[in-house]
Amino acid sequence: MEQILEVKNLHVHYGMIHAIKGLDFHVNKGEIVTLIGANGAGKTSTLQTITGLIPHSQGEIIYRGENVSKLPGYKLVSKGLAHVPEGRRVFASLTVYQNLMLGAYTRKNSKEIEESLNMIYHHFPRLLERKNQVAGTLSGGEQQMLAMGRALMSKPEMILLDEPSMGLSPIYVNEIFDIIQKIHESGVTVLLVEQNANKALMIADRAYVLETGNIRLEGKAGDLLSDPQVRAAYLSE
Ligand code: ATP
Protein backbone atom coordinates (compact mmCIF):
# COMPACT_ATOMS: atom_id res chain seq x y z
CA MET A 1 0.00 0.00 0.00
CA GLU A 2 1.20 3.47 -0.85
CA GLN A 3 1.73 5.81 2.08
CA ILE A 4 0.51 9.35 1.48
CA LEU A 5 1.44 10.75 4.90
CA GLU A 6 4.02 9.58 7.39
CA VAL A 7 4.76 11.17 10.75
CA LYS A 8 8.01 10.03 12.33
CA ASN A 9 9.13 10.55 15.93
CA LEU A 10 7.19 13.81 16.29
CA HIS A 11 7.78 15.91 19.40
CA VAL A 12 5.98 19.17 20.25
CA HIS A 13 6.72 21.42 23.23
CA TYR A 14 4.68 24.35 24.46
CA GLY A 15 7.25 26.03 26.69
CA MET A 16 7.90 23.50 29.44
CA ILE A 17 4.99 21.27 28.39
CA HIS A 18 6.01 18.26 26.35
CA ALA A 19 2.66 17.80 24.56
CA ILE A 20 3.63 15.31 21.81
CA LYS A 21 6.20 12.72 22.82
CA GLY A 22 7.53 10.86 19.80
CA LEU A 23 4.50 10.06 17.65
CA ASP A 24 4.81 7.63 14.76
CA PHE A 25 1.90 6.98 12.46
CA HIS A 26 1.00 6.87 8.79
CA VAL A 27 -1.93 7.14 6.43
CA ASN A 28 -2.16 5.09 3.23
CA LYS A 29 -3.56 6.57 0.06
CA GLY A 30 -7.34 6.11 -0.05
CA GLU A 31 -7.81 5.39 3.67
CA ILE A 32 -9.83 7.04 6.40
CA VAL A 33 -7.58 7.04 9.47
CA THR A 34 -8.76 8.43 12.78
CA LEU A 35 -6.84 9.74 15.79
CA ILE A 36 -8.94 9.38 18.89
CA GLY A 37 -8.26 10.11 22.55
CA ALA A 38 -9.36 12.13 25.54
CA ASN A 39 -9.16 15.91 25.92
CA GLY A 40 -5.58 17.08 25.88
CA ALA A 41 -4.19 13.86 24.37
CA GLY A 42 -2.54 15.90 21.60
CA LYS A 43 -4.84 15.33 18.62
CA THR A 44 -5.23 18.99 17.61
CA SER A 45 -1.54 19.69 18.20
CA THR A 46 -0.67 16.82 15.86
CA LEU A 47 -2.78 18.19 13.00
CA GLN A 48 -1.57 21.74 13.56
CA THR A 49 2.01 20.54 13.45
CA ILE A 50 1.47 18.68 10.18
CA THR A 51 0.18 21.84 8.52
CA GLY A 52 2.90 24.02 10.00
CA LEU A 53 0.64 26.09 12.28
CA ILE A 54 2.77 25.19 15.27
CA PRO A 55 6.45 24.21 15.22
CA HIS A 56 7.73 20.82 16.29
CA SER A 57 10.90 20.33 18.29
CA GLN A 58 11.85 17.01 16.68
CA GLY A 59 10.67 14.58 14.02
CA GLU A 60 9.69 14.43 10.38
CA ILE A 61 6.52 14.82 8.35
CA ILE A 62 6.62 13.10 4.97
CA TYR A 63 3.85 13.87 2.48
CA ARG A 64 3.84 11.96 -0.83
CA GLY A 65 7.47 11.00 -0.29
CA GLU A 66 8.64 14.56 0.37
CA ASN A 67 9.88 15.87 3.70
CA VAL A 68 7.47 18.77 4.34
CA SER A 69 8.44 19.29 7.98
CA LYS A 70 9.39 22.91 7.39
CA LEU A 71 6.73 23.90 4.87
CA PRO A 72 4.03 26.45 5.75
CA GLY A 73 0.39 25.43 5.41
CA TYR A 74 -0.36 27.33 2.23
CA LYS A 75 2.39 25.45 0.38
CA LEU A 76 0.88 22.17 1.54
CA VAL A 77 -2.52 23.25 0.20
CA SER A 78 -1.02 23.65 -3.26
CA LYS A 79 0.47 20.16 -2.89
CA GLY A 80 -2.99 18.73 -2.22
CA LEU A 81 -3.16 18.63 1.58
CA ALA A 82 -6.06 20.64 3.10
CA HIS A 83 -6.84 21.24 6.78
CA VAL A 84 -10.23 21.96 8.34
CA PRO A 85 -9.27 23.37 11.76
CA GLU A 86 -11.11 22.88 15.03
CA GLY A 87 -13.80 25.49 15.59
CA ARG A 88 -14.47 25.94 11.84
CA ARG A 89 -13.11 29.49 11.44
CA VAL A 90 -15.22 30.68 8.54
CA PHE A 91 -15.06 34.34 7.50
CA ALA A 92 -18.16 35.55 9.33
CA SER A 93 -18.84 38.70 7.30
CA LEU A 94 -18.42 37.05 3.89
CA THR A 95 -21.11 35.05 2.14
CA VAL A 96 -21.10 31.29 1.79
CA TYR A 97 -20.12 31.66 -1.87
CA GLN A 98 -17.26 34.08 -1.07
CA ASN A 99 -15.94 31.73 1.64
CA LEU A 100 -15.97 28.83 -0.81
CA MET A 101 -14.19 30.82 -3.51
CA LEU A 102 -11.43 31.76 -1.03
CA GLY A 103 -10.74 28.04 -0.69
CA ALA A 104 -9.73 27.98 -4.36
CA TYR A 105 -6.97 30.59 -3.95
CA THR A 106 -4.24 28.23 -5.09
CA ARG A 107 -6.04 27.39 -8.36
CA LYS A 108 -6.24 29.21 -11.67
CA ASN A 109 -8.45 27.26 -14.05
CA SER A 110 -11.89 28.88 -13.68
CA LYS A 111 -13.71 26.02 -15.41
CA GLU A 112 -12.26 23.51 -12.93
CA ILE A 113 -13.06 25.83 -10.02
CA GLU A 114 -16.66 25.98 -11.24
CA GLU A 115 -16.74 22.16 -11.38
CA SER A 116 -15.51 21.94 -7.78
CA LEU A 117 -18.13 24.46 -6.69
CA ASN A 118 -20.86 22.36 -8.31
CA MET A 119 -19.50 19.20 -6.69
CA ILE A 120 -19.55 20.91 -3.28
CA TYR A 121 -23.12 22.18 -3.77
CA HIS A 122 -24.00 18.60 -4.69
CA HIS A 123 -22.45 17.22 -1.46
CA PHE A 124 -23.85 20.09 0.62
CA PRO A 125 -27.20 21.19 -0.86
CA ARG A 126 -27.67 23.43 2.17
CA LEU A 127 -24.71 25.56 1.10
CA LEU A 128 -26.32 26.07 -2.30
CA GLU A 129 -29.57 27.16 -0.65
CA ARG A 130 -27.64 29.64 1.47
CA LYS A 131 -24.94 30.71 -0.93
CA ASN A 132 -25.69 34.43 -0.49
CA GLN A 133 -26.08 34.32 3.29
CA VAL A 134 -23.25 35.74 5.41
CA ALA A 135 -21.39 32.91 7.08
CA GLY A 136 -21.64 34.38 10.59
CA THR A 137 -25.39 33.78 10.61
CA LEU A 138 -25.15 30.07 9.70
CA SER A 139 -25.83 27.44 12.35
CA GLY A 140 -22.86 25.54 13.82
CA GLY A 141 -23.51 22.54 11.59
CA GLU A 142 -23.80 24.70 8.49
CA GLN A 143 -20.54 26.46 9.38
CA GLN A 144 -18.86 23.06 9.68
CA MET A 145 -20.17 22.17 6.22
CA LEU A 146 -18.84 25.46 4.90
CA ALA A 147 -15.41 24.92 6.45
CA MET A 148 -15.27 21.47 4.85
CA GLY A 149 -16.55 22.80 1.53
CA ARG A 150 -13.95 25.56 1.55
CA ALA A 151 -11.17 23.02 2.11
CA LEU A 152 -12.52 20.89 -0.76
CA MET A 153 -12.36 23.92 -3.08
CA SER A 154 -8.58 23.45 -3.14
CA LYS A 155 -9.23 20.05 -4.78
CA PRO A 156 -7.21 18.18 -2.16
CA GLU A 157 -5.86 14.68 -2.42
CA MET A 158 -5.96 14.45 1.37
CA ILE A 159 -7.94 16.32 4.01
CA LEU A 160 -7.24 16.73 7.74
CA LEU A 161 -10.45 17.15 9.73
CA ASP A 162 -10.22 18.40 13.33
CA GLU A 163 -13.25 17.41 15.41
CA PRO A 164 -15.89 18.05 12.76
CA SER A 165 -18.67 16.88 15.08
CA MET A 166 -17.74 19.19 17.97
CA GLY A 167 -20.73 20.98 19.47
CA LEU A 168 -23.21 19.71 16.92
CA SER A 169 -26.63 18.21 17.57
CA PRO A 170 -26.99 14.47 16.85
CA ILE A 171 -28.75 15.03 13.52
CA TYR A 172 -25.95 17.25 12.28
CA VAL A 173 -23.34 14.80 13.58
CA ASN A 174 -24.85 12.05 11.44
CA GLU A 175 -25.02 14.34 8.45
CA ILE A 176 -21.39 15.41 8.82
CA PHE A 177 -20.22 11.79 9.10
CA ASP A 178 -22.26 10.86 5.99
CA ILE A 179 -20.58 13.70 4.12
CA ILE A 180 -17.10 12.60 5.26
CA GLN A 181 -17.85 9.18 3.79
CA LYS A 182 -19.02 10.73 0.51
CA ILE A 183 -15.88 12.88 0.31
CA HIS A 184 -13.83 9.75 0.89
CA GLU A 185 -15.76 7.85 -1.80
CA SER A 186 -14.97 10.65 -4.23
CA GLY A 187 -11.28 9.71 -3.84
CA VAL A 188 -10.01 11.93 -1.02
CA THR A 189 -7.81 10.39 1.71
CA VAL A 190 -8.98 11.43 5.20
CA LEU A 191 -7.19 11.92 8.53
CA LEU A 192 -9.92 12.49 11.09
CA VAL A 193 -9.42 13.71 14.66
CA GLU A 194 -12.45 13.03 16.83
CA GLN A 195 -13.64 12.90 20.40
CA ASN A 196 -16.70 11.06 19.11
CA ALA A 197 -14.68 7.85 18.98
CA ASN A 198 -17.63 5.60 18.30
CA LYS A 199 -18.67 7.41 15.14
CA ALA A 200 -15.09 7.88 13.97
CA LEU A 201 -14.29 4.18 14.34
CA MET A 202 -17.45 3.28 12.45
CA ILE A 203 -16.30 5.05 9.30
CA ALA A 204 -12.50 4.63 9.56
CA ASP A 205 -10.25 1.92 8.14
CA ARG A 206 -7.62 2.24 10.86
CA ALA A 207 -7.22 4.16 14.10
CA TYR A 208 -4.61 5.35 16.56
CA VAL A 209 -5.55 5.97 20.18
CA LEU A 210 -3.57 8.86 21.68
CA GLU A 211 -2.92 9.27 25.36
CA THR A 212 -0.95 12.25 26.70
CA GLY A 213 1.16 12.67 23.59
CA ASN A 214 1.81 8.99 22.91
CA ILE A 215 0.12 6.30 20.86
CA ARG A 216 -1.45 3.91 23.28
CA LEU A 217 -3.09 1.54 20.79
CA GLU A 218 -3.42 1.20 17.05
CA GLY A 219 -5.20 -1.14 14.71
CA LYS A 220 -8.08 -1.73 12.38
CA ALA A 221 -10.99 0.48 13.34
CA GLY A 222 -13.36 -2.49 13.53
CA ASP A 223 -11.04 -4.32 15.93
CA LEU A 224 -10.70 -1.29 18.20
CA LEU A 225 -14.45 -0.80 18.16
CA SER A 226 -14.92 -4.24 19.67
CA ASP A 227 -11.90 -4.13 22.02
CA PRO A 228 -13.20 -4.17 25.63
CA GLN A 229 -10.32 -1.94 26.80
CA VAL A 230 -11.13 0.68 24.17
CA ARG A 231 -14.84 0.41 24.81
CA ALA A 232 -14.36 0.98 28.53
CA ALA A 233 -11.97 3.94 28.16
CA TYR A 234 -13.13 5.77 25.05
CA LEU A 235 -16.60 4.71 23.99
CA SER A 236 -19.53 5.77 26.06
CA GLU A 237 -22.17 3.07 26.06
P1 ATP B 1 -9.02 18.36 22.77
O1 ATP B 1 -9.78 17.17 22.36
O2 ATP B 1 -9.40 18.86 24.14
O3 ATP B 1 -8.94 19.45 21.73
P2 ATP B 1 -6.41 17.39 22.00
O4 ATP B 1 -6.21 15.93 22.08
O5 ATP B 1 -6.67 17.97 20.67
O6 ATP B 1 -7.53 17.84 23.02
P3 ATP B 1 -4.30 19.32 22.23
O7 ATP B 1 -5.22 20.47 22.09
O8 ATP B 1 -3.42 18.97 21.11
O9 ATP B 1 -5.11 18.03 22.65
O10 ATP B 1 -3.42 19.56 23.53
C1 ATP B 1 -2.35 18.70 23.95
C2 ATP B 1 -1.67 19.27 25.21
O11 ATP B 1 -0.96 20.46 24.86
C3 ATP B 1 -2.63 19.66 26.30
O12 ATP B 1 -2.04 19.32 27.53
C4 ATP B 1 -2.77 21.15 26.16
O13 ATP B 1 -3.04 21.77 27.39
C5 ATP B 1 -1.41 21.54 25.65
N1 ATP B 1 -1.49 22.74 24.78
C6 ATP B 1 -2.15 22.86 23.62
N2 ATP B 1 -2.01 24.10 23.09
C7 ATP B 1 -1.23 24.78 23.95
C8 ATP B 1 -0.69 26.10 23.98
N3 ATP B 1 -0.94 26.97 23.00
N4 ATP B 1 0.07 26.46 25.04
C9 ATP B 1 0.34 25.57 26.05
N5 ATP B 1 -0.12 24.30 26.07
C10 ATP B 1 -0.89 23.90 25.04
Coordinates of C-alpha atoms and ligand atoms in Angstrom, one line a residue:
M1 CA 0.0 0.0 0.0
E2 CA 1.2 3.5 -0.9
Q3 CA 1.7 5.8 2.1
I4 CA 0.5 9.3 1.5
L5 CA 1.4 10.7 4.9
E6 CA 4.0 9.6 7.4
V7 CA 4.8 11.2 10.8
K8 CA 8.0 10.0 12.3
N9 CA 9.1 10.5 15.9
L10 CA 7.2 13.8 16.3
H11 CA 7.8 15.9 19.4
V12 CA 6.0 19.2 20.3
H13 CA 6.7 21.4 23.2
Y14 CA 4.7 24.4 24.5
G15 CA 7.3 26.0 26.7
M16 CA 7.9 23.5 29.4
I17 CA 5.0 21.3 28.4
H18 CA 6.0 18.3 26.3
A19 CA 2.7 17.8 24.6
I20 CA 3.6 15.3 21.8
K21 CA 6.2 12.7 22.8
G22 CA 7.5 10.9 19.8
L23 CA 4.5 10.1 17.7
D24 CA 4.8 7.6 14.8
F25 CA 1.9 7.0 12.5
H26 CA 1.0 6.9 8.8
V27 CA -1.9 7.1 6.4
N28 CA -2.2 5.1 3.2
K29 CA -3.6 6.6 0.1
G30 CA -7.3 6.1 0.0
E31 CA -7.8 5.4 3.7
I32 CA -9.8 7.0 6.4
V33 CA -7.6 7.0 9.5
T34 CA -8.8 8.4 12.8
L35 CA -6.8 9.7 15.8
I36 CA -8.9 9.4 18.9
G37 CA -8.3 10.1 22.5
A38 CA -9.4 12.1 25.5
N39 CA -9.2 15.9 25.9
G40 CA -5.6 17.1 25.9
A41 CA -4.2 13.9 24.4
G42 CA -2.5 15.9 21.6
K43 CA -4.8 15.3 18.6
T44 CA -5.2 19.0 17.6
S45 CA -1.5 19.7 18.2
T46 CA -0.7 16.8 15.9
L47 CA -2.8 18.2 13.0
Q48 CA -1.6 21.7 13.6
T49 CA 2.0 20.5 13.4
I50 CA 1.5 18.7 10.2
T51 CA 0.2 21.8 8.5
G52 CA 2.9 24.0 10.0
L53 CA 0.6 26.1 12.3
I54 CA 2.8 25.2 15.3
P55 CA 6.4 24.2 15.2
H56 CA 7.7 20.8 16.3
S57 CA 10.9 20.3 18.3
Q58 CA 11.8 17.0 16.7
G59 CA 10.7 14.6 14.0
E60 CA 9.7 14.4 10.4
I61 CA 6.5 14.8 8.4
I62 CA 6.6 13.1 5.0
Y63 CA 3.9 13.9 2.5
R64 CA 3.8 12.0 -0.8
G65 CA 7.5 11.0 -0.3
E66 CA 8.6 14.6 0.4
N67 CA 9.9 15.9 3.7
V68 CA 7.5 18.8 4.3
S69 CA 8.4 19.3 8.0
K70 CA 9.4 22.9 7.4
L71 CA 6.7 23.9 4.9
P72 CA 4.0 26.4 5.8
G73 CA 0.4 25.4 5.4
Y74 CA -0.4 27.3 2.2
K75 CA 2.4 25.5 0.4
L76 CA 0.9 22.2 1.5
V77 CA -2.5 23.2 0.2
S78 CA -1.0 23.6 -3.3
K79 CA 0.5 20.2 -2.9
G80 CA -3.0 18.7 -2.2
L81 CA -3.2 18.6 1.6
A82 CA -6.1 20.6 3.1
H83 CA -6.8 21.2 6.8
V84 CA -10.2 22.0 8.3
P85 CA -9.3 23.4 11.8
E86 CA -11.1 22.9 15.0
G87 CA -13.8 25.5 15.6
R88 CA -14.5 25.9 11.8
R89 CA -13.1 29.5 11.4
V90 CA -15.2 30.7 8.5
F91 CA -15.1 34.3 7.5
A92 CA -18.2 35.6 9.3
S93 CA -18.8 38.7 7.3
L94 CA -18.4 37.1 3.9
T95 CA -21.1 35.1 2.1
V96 CA -21.1 31.3 1.8
Y97 CA -20.1 31.7 -1.9
Q98 CA -17.3 34.1 -1.1
N99 CA -15.9 31.7 1.6
L100 CA -16.0 28.8 -0.8
M101 CA -14.2 30.8 -3.5
L102 CA -11.4 31.8 -1.0
G103 CA -10.7 28.0 -0.7
A104 CA -9.7 28.0 -4.4
Y105 CA -7.0 30.6 -3.9
T106 CA -4.2 28.2 -5.1
R107 CA -6.0 27.4 -8.4
K108 CA -6.2 29.2 -11.7
N109 CA -8.5 27.3 -14.0
S110 CA -11.9 28.9 -13.7
K111 CA -13.7 26.0 -15.4
E112 CA -12.3 23.5 -12.9
I113 CA -13.1 25.8 -10.0
E114 CA -16.7 26.0 -11.2
E115 CA -16.7 22.2 -11.4
S116 CA -15.5 21.9 -7.8
L117 CA -18.1 24.5 -6.7
N118 CA -20.9 22.4 -8.3
M119 CA -19.5 19.2 -6.7
I120 CA -19.5 20.9 -3.3
Y121 CA -23.1 22.2 -3.8
H122 CA -24.0 18.6 -4.7
H123 CA -22.4 17.2 -1.5
F124 CA -23.9 20.1 0.6
P125 CA -27.2 21.2 -0.9
R126 CA -27.7 23.4 2.2
L127 CA -24.7 25.6 1.1
L128 CA -26.3 26.1 -2.3
E129 CA -29.6 27.2 -0.7
R130 CA -27.6 29.6 1.5
K131 CA -24.9 30.7 -0.9
N132 CA -25.7 34.4 -0.5
Q133 CA -26.1 34.3 3.3
V134 CA -23.3 35.7 5.4
A135 CA -21.4 32.9 7.1
G136 CA -21.6 34.4 10.6
T137 CA -25.4 33.8 10.6
L138 CA -25.2 30.1 9.7
S139 CA -25.8 27.4 12.4
G140 CA -22.9 25.5 13.8
G141 CA -23.5 22.5 11.6
E142 CA -23.8 24.7 8.5
Q143 CA -20.5 26.5 9.4
Q144 CA -18.9 23.1 9.7
M145 CA -20.2 22.2 6.2
L146 CA -18.8 25.5 4.9
A147 CA -15.4 24.9 6.4
M148 CA -15.3 21.5 4.8
G149 CA -16.5 22.8 1.5
R150 CA -14.0 25.6 1.5
A151 CA -11.2 23.0 2.1
L152 CA -12.5 20.9 -0.8
M153 CA -12.4 23.9 -3.1
S154 CA -8.6 23.5 -3.1
K155 CA -9.2 20.1 -4.8
P156 CA -7.2 18.2 -2.2
E157 CA -5.9 14.7 -2.4
M158 CA -6.0 14.5 1.4
I159 CA -7.9 16.3 4.0
L160 CA -7.2 16.7 7.7
L161 CA -10.4 17.1 9.7
D162 CA -10.2 18.4 13.3
E163 CA -13.3 17.4 15.4
P164 CA -15.9 18.1 12.8
S165 CA -18.7 16.9 15.1
M166 CA -17.7 19.2 18.0
G167 CA -20.7 21.0 19.5
L168 CA -23.2 19.7 16.9
S169 CA -26.6 18.2 17.6
P170 CA -27.0 14.5 16.9
I171 CA -28.8 15.0 13.5
Y172 CA -25.9 17.3 12.3
V173 CA -23.3 14.8 13.6
N174 CA -24.9 12.1 11.4
E175 CA -25.0 14.3 8.4
I176 CA -21.4 15.4 8.8
F177 CA -20.2 11.8 9.1
D178 CA -22.3 10.9 6.0
I179 CA -20.6 13.7 4.1
I180 CA -17.1 12.6 5.3
Q181 CA -17.8 9.2 3.8
K182 CA -19.0 10.7 0.5
I183 CA -15.9 12.9 0.3
H184 CA -13.8 9.8 0.9
E185 CA -15.8 7.8 -1.8
S186 CA -15.0 10.6 -4.2
G187 CA -11.3 9.7 -3.8
V188 CA -10.0 11.9 -1.0
T189 CA -7.8 10.4 1.7
V190 CA -9.0 11.4 5.2
L191 CA -7.2 11.9 8.5
L192 CA -9.9 12.5 11.1
V193 CA -9.4 13.7 14.7
E194 CA -12.4 13.0 16.8
Q195 CA -13.6 12.9 20.4
N196 CA -16.7 11.1 19.1
A197 CA -14.7 7.9 19.0
N198 CA -17.6 5.6 18.3
K199 CA -18.7 7.4 15.1
A200 CA -15.1 7.9 14.0
L201 CA -14.3 4.2 14.3
M202 CA -17.4 3.3 12.5
I203 CA -16.3 5.1 9.3
A204 CA -12.5 4.6 9.6
D205 CA -10.3 1.9 8.1
R206 CA -7.6 2.2 10.9
A207 CA -7.2 4.2 14.1
Y208 CA -4.6 5.4 16.6
V209 CA -5.5 6.0 20.2
L210 CA -3.6 8.9 21.7
E211 CA -2.9 9.3 25.4
T212 CA -0.9 12.3 26.7
G213 CA 1.2 12.7 23.6
N214 CA 1.8 9.0 22.9
I215 CA 0.1 6.3 20.9
R216 CA -1.4 3.9 23.3
L217 CA -3.1 1.5 20.8
E218 CA -3.4 1.2 17.0
G219 CA -5.2 -1.1 14.7
K220 CA -8.1 -1.7 12.4
A221 CA -11.0 0.5 13.3
G222 CA -13.4 -2.5 13.5
D223 CA -11.0 -4.3 15.9
L224 CA -10.7 -1.3 18.2
L225 CA -14.5 -0.8 18.2
S226 CA -14.9 -4.2 19.7
D227 CA -11.9 -4.1 22.0
P228 CA -13.2 -4.2 25.6
Q229 CA -10.3 -1.9 26.8
V230 CA -11.1 0.7 24.2
R231 CA -14.8 0.4 24.8
A232 CA -14.4 1.0 28.5
A233 CA -12.0 3.9 28.2
Y234 CA -13.1 5.8 25.0
L235 CA -16.6 4.7 24.0
S236 CA -19.5 5.8 26.1
E237 CA -22.2 3.1 26.1
Ligands
ATP1 P1 -9.0 18.4 22.8 O1 -9.8 17.2 22.4 O2 -9.4 18.9 24.1 O3 -8.9 19.5 21.7 P2 -6.4 17.4 22.0 O4 -6.2 15.9 22.1 O5 -6.7 18.0 20.7 O6 -7.5 17.8 23.0 P3 -4.3 19.3 22.2 O7 -5.2 20.5 22.1 O8 -3.4 19.0 21.1 O9 -5.1 18.0 22.7 O10 -3.4 19.6 23.5 C1 -2.3 18.7 23.9 C2 -1.7 19.3 25.2 O11 -1.0 20.5 24.9 C3 -2.6 19.7 26.3 O12 -2.0 19.3 27.5 C4 -2.8 21.2 26.2 O13 -3.0 21.8 27.4 C5 -1.4 21.5 25.6 N1 -1.5 22.7 24.8 C6 -2.2 22.9 23.6 N2 -2.0 24.1 23.1 C7 -1.2 24.8 23.9 C8 -0.7 26.1 24.0 N3 -0.9 27.0 23.0 N4 0.1 26.5 25.0 C9 0.3 25.6 26.0 N5 -0.1 24.3 26.1 C10 -0.9 23.9 25.0

